[in-house]
Tab-separated table of C-alpha atoms in Angstrom:
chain	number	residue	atom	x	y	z
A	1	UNK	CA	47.113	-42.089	-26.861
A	2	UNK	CA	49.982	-40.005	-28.613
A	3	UNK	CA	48.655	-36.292	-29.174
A	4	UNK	CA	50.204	-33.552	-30.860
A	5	UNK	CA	51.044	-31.705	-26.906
A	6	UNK	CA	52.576	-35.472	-26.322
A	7	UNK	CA	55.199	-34.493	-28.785
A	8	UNK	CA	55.502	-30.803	-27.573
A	9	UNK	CA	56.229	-31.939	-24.151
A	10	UNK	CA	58.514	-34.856	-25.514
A	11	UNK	CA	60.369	-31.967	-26.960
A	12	UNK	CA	60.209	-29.669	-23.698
A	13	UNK	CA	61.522	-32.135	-21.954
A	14	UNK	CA	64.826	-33.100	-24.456
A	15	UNK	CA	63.012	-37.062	-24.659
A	16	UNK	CA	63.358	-38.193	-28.125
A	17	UNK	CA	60.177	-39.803	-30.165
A	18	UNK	CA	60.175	-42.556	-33.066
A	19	UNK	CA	57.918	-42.516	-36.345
A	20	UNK	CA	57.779	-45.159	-38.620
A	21	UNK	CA	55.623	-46.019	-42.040
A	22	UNK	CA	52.802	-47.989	-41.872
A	23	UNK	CA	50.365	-48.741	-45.072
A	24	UNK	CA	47.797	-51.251	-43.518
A	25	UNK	CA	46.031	-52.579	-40.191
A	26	UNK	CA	48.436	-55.808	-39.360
A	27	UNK	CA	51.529	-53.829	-39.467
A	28	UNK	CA	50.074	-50.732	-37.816
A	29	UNK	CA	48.634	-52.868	-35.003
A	30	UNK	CA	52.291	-54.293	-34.568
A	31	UNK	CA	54.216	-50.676	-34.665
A	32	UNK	CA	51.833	-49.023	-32.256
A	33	UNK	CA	51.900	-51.500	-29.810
A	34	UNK	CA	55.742	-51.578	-29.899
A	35	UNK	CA	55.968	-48.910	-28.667
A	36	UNK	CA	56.725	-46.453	-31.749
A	37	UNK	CA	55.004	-42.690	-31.225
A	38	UNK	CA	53.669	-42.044	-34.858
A	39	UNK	CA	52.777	-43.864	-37.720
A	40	UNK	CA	53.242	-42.682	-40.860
A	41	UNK	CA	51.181	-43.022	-43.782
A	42	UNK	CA	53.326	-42.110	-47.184
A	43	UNK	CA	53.893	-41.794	-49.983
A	44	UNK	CA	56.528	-44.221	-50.184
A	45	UNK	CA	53.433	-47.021	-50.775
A	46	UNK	CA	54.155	-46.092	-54.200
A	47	UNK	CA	57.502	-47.399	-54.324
A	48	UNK	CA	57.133	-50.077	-51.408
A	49	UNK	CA	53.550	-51.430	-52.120
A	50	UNK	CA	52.726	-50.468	-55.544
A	51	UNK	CA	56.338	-51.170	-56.969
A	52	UNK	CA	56.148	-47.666	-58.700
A	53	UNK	CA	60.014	-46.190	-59.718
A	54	UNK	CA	58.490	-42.665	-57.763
A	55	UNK	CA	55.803	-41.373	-55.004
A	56	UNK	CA	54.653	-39.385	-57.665
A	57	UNK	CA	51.765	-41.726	-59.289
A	58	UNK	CA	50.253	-42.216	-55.787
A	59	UNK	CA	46.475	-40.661	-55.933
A	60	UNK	CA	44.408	-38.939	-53.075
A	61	UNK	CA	42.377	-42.062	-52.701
A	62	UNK	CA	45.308	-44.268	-52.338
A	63	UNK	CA	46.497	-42.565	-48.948
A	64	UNK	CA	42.891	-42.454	-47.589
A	65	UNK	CA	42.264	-45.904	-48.561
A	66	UNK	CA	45.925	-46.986	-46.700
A	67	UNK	CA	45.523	-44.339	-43.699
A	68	UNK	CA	41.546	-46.164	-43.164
A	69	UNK	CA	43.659	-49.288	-42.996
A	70	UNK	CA	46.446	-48.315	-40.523
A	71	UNK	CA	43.765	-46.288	-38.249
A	72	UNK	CA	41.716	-49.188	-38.131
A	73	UNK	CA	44.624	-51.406	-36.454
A	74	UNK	CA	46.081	-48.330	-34.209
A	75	UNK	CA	46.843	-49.038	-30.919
A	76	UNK	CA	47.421	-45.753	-30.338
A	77	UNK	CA	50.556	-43.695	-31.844
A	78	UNK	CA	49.763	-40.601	-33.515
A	79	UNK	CA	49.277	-41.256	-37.135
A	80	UNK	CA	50.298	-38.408	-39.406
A	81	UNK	CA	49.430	-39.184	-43.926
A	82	UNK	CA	51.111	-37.561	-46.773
A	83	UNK	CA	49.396	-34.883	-48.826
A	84	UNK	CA	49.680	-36.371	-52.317
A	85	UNK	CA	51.463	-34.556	-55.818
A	86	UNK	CA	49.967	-31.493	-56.240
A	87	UNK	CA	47.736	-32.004	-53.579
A	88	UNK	CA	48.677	-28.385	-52.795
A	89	UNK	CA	48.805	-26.690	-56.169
A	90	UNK	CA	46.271	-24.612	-54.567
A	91	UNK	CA	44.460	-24.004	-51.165
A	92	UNK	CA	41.175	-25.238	-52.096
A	93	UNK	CA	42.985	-28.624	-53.152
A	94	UNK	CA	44.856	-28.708	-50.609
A	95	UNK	CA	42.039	-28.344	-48.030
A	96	UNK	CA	39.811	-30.635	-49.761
A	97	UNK	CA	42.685	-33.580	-49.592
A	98	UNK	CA	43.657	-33.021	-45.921
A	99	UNK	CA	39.856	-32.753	-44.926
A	100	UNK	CA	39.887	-36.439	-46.610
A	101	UNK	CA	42.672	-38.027	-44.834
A	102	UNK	CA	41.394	-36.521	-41.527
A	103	UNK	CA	37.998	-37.800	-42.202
A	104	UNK	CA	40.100	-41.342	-42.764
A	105	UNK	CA	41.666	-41.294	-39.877
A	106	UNK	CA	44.750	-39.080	-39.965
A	107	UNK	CA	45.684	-36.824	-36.784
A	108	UNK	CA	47.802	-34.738	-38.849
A	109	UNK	CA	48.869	-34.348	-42.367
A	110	UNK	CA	52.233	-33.534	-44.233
A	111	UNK	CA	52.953	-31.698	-47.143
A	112	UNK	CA	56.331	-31.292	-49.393
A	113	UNK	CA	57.260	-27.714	-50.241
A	114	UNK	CA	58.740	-24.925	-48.811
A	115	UNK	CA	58.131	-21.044	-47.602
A	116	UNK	CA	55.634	-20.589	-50.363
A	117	UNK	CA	53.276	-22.816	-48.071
A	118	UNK	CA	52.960	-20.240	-45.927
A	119	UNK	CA	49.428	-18.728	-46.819
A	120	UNK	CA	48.228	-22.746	-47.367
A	121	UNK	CA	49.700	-23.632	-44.109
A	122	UNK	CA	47.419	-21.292	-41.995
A	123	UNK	CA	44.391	-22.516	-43.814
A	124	UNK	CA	44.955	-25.700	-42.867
A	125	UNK	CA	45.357	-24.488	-39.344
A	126	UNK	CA	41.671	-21.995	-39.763
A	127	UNK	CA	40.215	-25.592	-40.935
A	128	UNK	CA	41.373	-27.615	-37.791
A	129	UNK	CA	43.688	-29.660	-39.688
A	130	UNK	CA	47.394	-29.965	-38.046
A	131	UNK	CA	50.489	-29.939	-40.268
A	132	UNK	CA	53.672	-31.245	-40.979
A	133	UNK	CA	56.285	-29.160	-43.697
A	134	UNK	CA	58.496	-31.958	-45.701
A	135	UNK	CA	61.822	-30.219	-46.037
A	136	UNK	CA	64.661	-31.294	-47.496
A	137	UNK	CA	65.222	-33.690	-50.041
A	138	UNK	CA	61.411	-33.325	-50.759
A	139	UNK	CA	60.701	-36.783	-53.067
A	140	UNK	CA	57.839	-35.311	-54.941
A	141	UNK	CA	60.334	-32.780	-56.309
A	142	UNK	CA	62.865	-35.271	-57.571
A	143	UNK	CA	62.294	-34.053	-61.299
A	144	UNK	CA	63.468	-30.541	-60.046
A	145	UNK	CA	66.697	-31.838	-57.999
A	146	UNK	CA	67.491	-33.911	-61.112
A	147	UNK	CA	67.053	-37.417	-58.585
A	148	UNK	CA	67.718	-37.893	-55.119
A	149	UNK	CA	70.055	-35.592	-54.052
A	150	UNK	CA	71.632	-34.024	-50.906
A	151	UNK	CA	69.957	-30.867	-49.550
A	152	UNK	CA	71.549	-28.296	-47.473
A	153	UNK	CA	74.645	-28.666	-48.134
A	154	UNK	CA	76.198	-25.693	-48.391
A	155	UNK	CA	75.740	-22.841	-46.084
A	156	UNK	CA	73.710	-20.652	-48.527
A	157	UNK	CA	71.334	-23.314	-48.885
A	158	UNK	CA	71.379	-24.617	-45.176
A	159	UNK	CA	70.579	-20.704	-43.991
A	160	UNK	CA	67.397	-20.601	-47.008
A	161	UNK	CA	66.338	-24.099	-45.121
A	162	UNK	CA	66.461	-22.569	-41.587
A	163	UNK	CA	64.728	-19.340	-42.951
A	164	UNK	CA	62.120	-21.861	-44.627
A	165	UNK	CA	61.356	-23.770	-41.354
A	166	UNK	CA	60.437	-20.422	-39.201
A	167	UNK	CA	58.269	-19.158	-41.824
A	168	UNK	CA	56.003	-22.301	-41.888
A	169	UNK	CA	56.148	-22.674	-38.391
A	170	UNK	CA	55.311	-19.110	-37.743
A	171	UNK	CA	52.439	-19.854	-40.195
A	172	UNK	CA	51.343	-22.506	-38.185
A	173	UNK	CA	53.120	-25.654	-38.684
A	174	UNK	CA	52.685	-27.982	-35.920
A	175	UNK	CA	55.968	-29.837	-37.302
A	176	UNK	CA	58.758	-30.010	-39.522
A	177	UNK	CA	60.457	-33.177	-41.263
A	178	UNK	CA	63.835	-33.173	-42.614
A	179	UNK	CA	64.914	-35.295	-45.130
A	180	UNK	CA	68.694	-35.946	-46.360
A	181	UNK	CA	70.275	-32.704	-45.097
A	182	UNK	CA	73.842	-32.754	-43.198
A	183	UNK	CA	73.617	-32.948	-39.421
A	184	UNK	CA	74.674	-28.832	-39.665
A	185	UNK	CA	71.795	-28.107	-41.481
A	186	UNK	CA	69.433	-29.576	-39.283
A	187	UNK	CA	71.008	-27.988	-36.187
A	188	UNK	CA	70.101	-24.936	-37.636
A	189	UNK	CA	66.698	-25.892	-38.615
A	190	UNK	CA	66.452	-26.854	-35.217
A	191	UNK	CA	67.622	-23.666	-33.601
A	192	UNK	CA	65.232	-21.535	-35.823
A	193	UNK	CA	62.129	-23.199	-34.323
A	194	UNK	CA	60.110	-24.422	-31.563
A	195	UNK	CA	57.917	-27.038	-33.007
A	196	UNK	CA	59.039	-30.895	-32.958
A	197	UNK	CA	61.688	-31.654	-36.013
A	198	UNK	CA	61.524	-35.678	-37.171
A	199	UNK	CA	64.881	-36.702	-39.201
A	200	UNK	CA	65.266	-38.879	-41.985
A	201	UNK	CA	69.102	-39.193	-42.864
A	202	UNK	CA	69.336	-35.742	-40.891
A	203	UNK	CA	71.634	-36.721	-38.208
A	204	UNK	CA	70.989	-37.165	-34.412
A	205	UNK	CA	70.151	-33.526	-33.362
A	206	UNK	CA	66.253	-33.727	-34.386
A	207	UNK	CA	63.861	-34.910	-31.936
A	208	UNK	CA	62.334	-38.023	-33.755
A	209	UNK	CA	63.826	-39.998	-36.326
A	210	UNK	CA	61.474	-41.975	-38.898
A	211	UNK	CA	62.679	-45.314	-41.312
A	212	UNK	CA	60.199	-46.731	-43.955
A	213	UNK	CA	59.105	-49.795	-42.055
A	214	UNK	CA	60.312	-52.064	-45.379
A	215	UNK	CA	64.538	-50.253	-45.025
A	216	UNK	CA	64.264	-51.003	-41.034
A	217	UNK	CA	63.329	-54.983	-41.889
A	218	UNK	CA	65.900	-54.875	-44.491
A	219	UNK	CA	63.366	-55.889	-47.082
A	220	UNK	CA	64.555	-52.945	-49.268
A	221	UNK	CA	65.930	-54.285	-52.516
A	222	UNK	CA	69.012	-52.870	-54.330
A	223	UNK	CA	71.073	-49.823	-52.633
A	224	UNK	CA	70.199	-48.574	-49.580
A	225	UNK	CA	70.504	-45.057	-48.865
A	226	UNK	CA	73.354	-44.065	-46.144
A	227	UNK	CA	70.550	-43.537	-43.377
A	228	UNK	CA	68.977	-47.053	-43.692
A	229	UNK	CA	69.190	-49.594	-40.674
A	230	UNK	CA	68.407	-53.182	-40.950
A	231	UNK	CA	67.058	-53.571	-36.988
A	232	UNK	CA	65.889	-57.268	-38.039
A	233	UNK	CA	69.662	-58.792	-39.061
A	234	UNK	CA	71.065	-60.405	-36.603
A	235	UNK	CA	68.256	-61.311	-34.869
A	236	UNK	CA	65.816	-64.301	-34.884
A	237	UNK	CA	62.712	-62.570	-32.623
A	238	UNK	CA	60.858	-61.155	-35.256
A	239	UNK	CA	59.572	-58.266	-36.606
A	240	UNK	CA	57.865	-56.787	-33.509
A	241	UNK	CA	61.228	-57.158	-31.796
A	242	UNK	CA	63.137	-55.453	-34.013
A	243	UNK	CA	60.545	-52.406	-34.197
A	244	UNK	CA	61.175	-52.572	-30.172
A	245	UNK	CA	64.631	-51.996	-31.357
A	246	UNK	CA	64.928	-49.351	-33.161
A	247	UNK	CA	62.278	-47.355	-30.779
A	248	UNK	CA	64.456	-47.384	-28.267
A	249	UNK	CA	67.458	-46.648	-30.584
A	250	UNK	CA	65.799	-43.813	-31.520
A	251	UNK	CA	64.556	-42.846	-27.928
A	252	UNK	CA	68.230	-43.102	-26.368
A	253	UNK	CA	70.096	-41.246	-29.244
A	254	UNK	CA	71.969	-45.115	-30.524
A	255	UNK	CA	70.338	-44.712	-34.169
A	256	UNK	CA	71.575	-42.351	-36.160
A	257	UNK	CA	75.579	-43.741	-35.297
A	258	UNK	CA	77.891	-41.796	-37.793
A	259	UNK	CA	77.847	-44.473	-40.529
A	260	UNK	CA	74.126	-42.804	-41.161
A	261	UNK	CA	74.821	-39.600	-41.065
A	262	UNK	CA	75.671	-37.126	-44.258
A	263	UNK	CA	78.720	-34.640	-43.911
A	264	UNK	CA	78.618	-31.191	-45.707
């Protein structure tokens, strides 16, 4: 069973861990027993299951309905769900909501924002419930960006990200996800802080990477973003194969190659 101090030590030690999405028992009984560390319950469903243009539409009860259905086929990885929009406009919401995907199943939950979480952050920790700080391009916040846009890109905004990430974890985040920042950025994300970092087109200096299990199958219509690997083409094995794949891409530092990687 994947724990929380699994990860620590996987960082200690300079091992690398995997994370992918999972919305529902067959799937989640496939990842985990591939070999993938966490499972991640997002969001994304909105745009992946419920064919939604956003994650913002997706409701409290639609991530603890989808994290009961990924616990109950966990063979166990770690499985970490998403903190819906405005799930944290205030503490008592925010409690209340990650009380309710913990009581579903969830071992740890994230939430999108940034150093105003503080105060929020170490309730969750007073309550018993772990947490994760999205930071980054943060996807319920794509009506602020103005759509899906680089983060971190200068170094003004790459030092405020690095400033963010060792206020949250000194509030008592347990982890930090970065999502499409320059490889620079990270690194400095990464030197700020002790907890475990998990990229997502953040370059190959975190110490997990995590795909949306639909872009790593290449069942992602349209454009795919830069980060994006298709582990299935190619290949005639099957999915379970290919999940084999990019675990141990991630796990010997093979995925993210350049091609996936953003400059500054």
């Amino acid at each position: 069973m994947i724990t929380l101090e699994t990860l620590r030590q996987r960082k200690r030690d300079g091992q690398k861990f995997s994370m992918l999405t999972a919305y529902d028992s067959s799937f989640s009984h496939v990842i985990s027993s591939a070999g993938v560390d966490v499972m991640l319950v997002g969001d994304s469903l909105g745009m992946v299951i419920q064919g939604k243009e956003s994650t913002l539409p997706v409701t409290i009860d639609d991530l603890v309905y989808h994290t009961q259905a990924v616990a109950a086929g966990n063979q166990g990885a770690l499985i970490m769900s998403d903190v819906p929009f405005l799930g944290a406009r205030n503490t008592d919401v925010l409690i209340e909501q990650a009380g309710r995907l913990m009581q579903a199943g969830a071992n740890i939950v994230k939430v999108e924002g940034g150093i105003w979480l503080t105060d929020q952050i170490a309730r969750l920790k007073q309550n018993g419930i772990p947490v994760c700080v999205h930071l980054g391009l943060t996807p319920q916040f794509i009506n602020s960006f103005g759509g899906y846009k680089i983060q971190g890109k200068s170094e003004e905004q790459a030092l405020a990200m690095a400033q963010a990430a060792k206020a949250v974890e000194m509030a008592g985040a347990d982890m930090i996800l970065l999502e499409c920042v320059p490889n620079a950025a990270a690194e400095g994300v990464m030197s700020s802080v002790s907890v475990p970092v998990v990229g997502i087109g953040a370059g190959p200096s975190t110490d997990a990477q995590v795909l949306v299990i639909q872009d790593m199958l290449g069942m992602t219509p349209g454009r795919k973003p830069r980060f994006v690997k298709d582990f299935l083409a190619g290949h005639q094995d099957g999915i379970q194969a290919a999940i084999e794949r990019f675990d141990s891409a991630v796990k010997s530092g093979e995925y993210p190659a350049p091609e996936h990687q953003y400059g500054v």
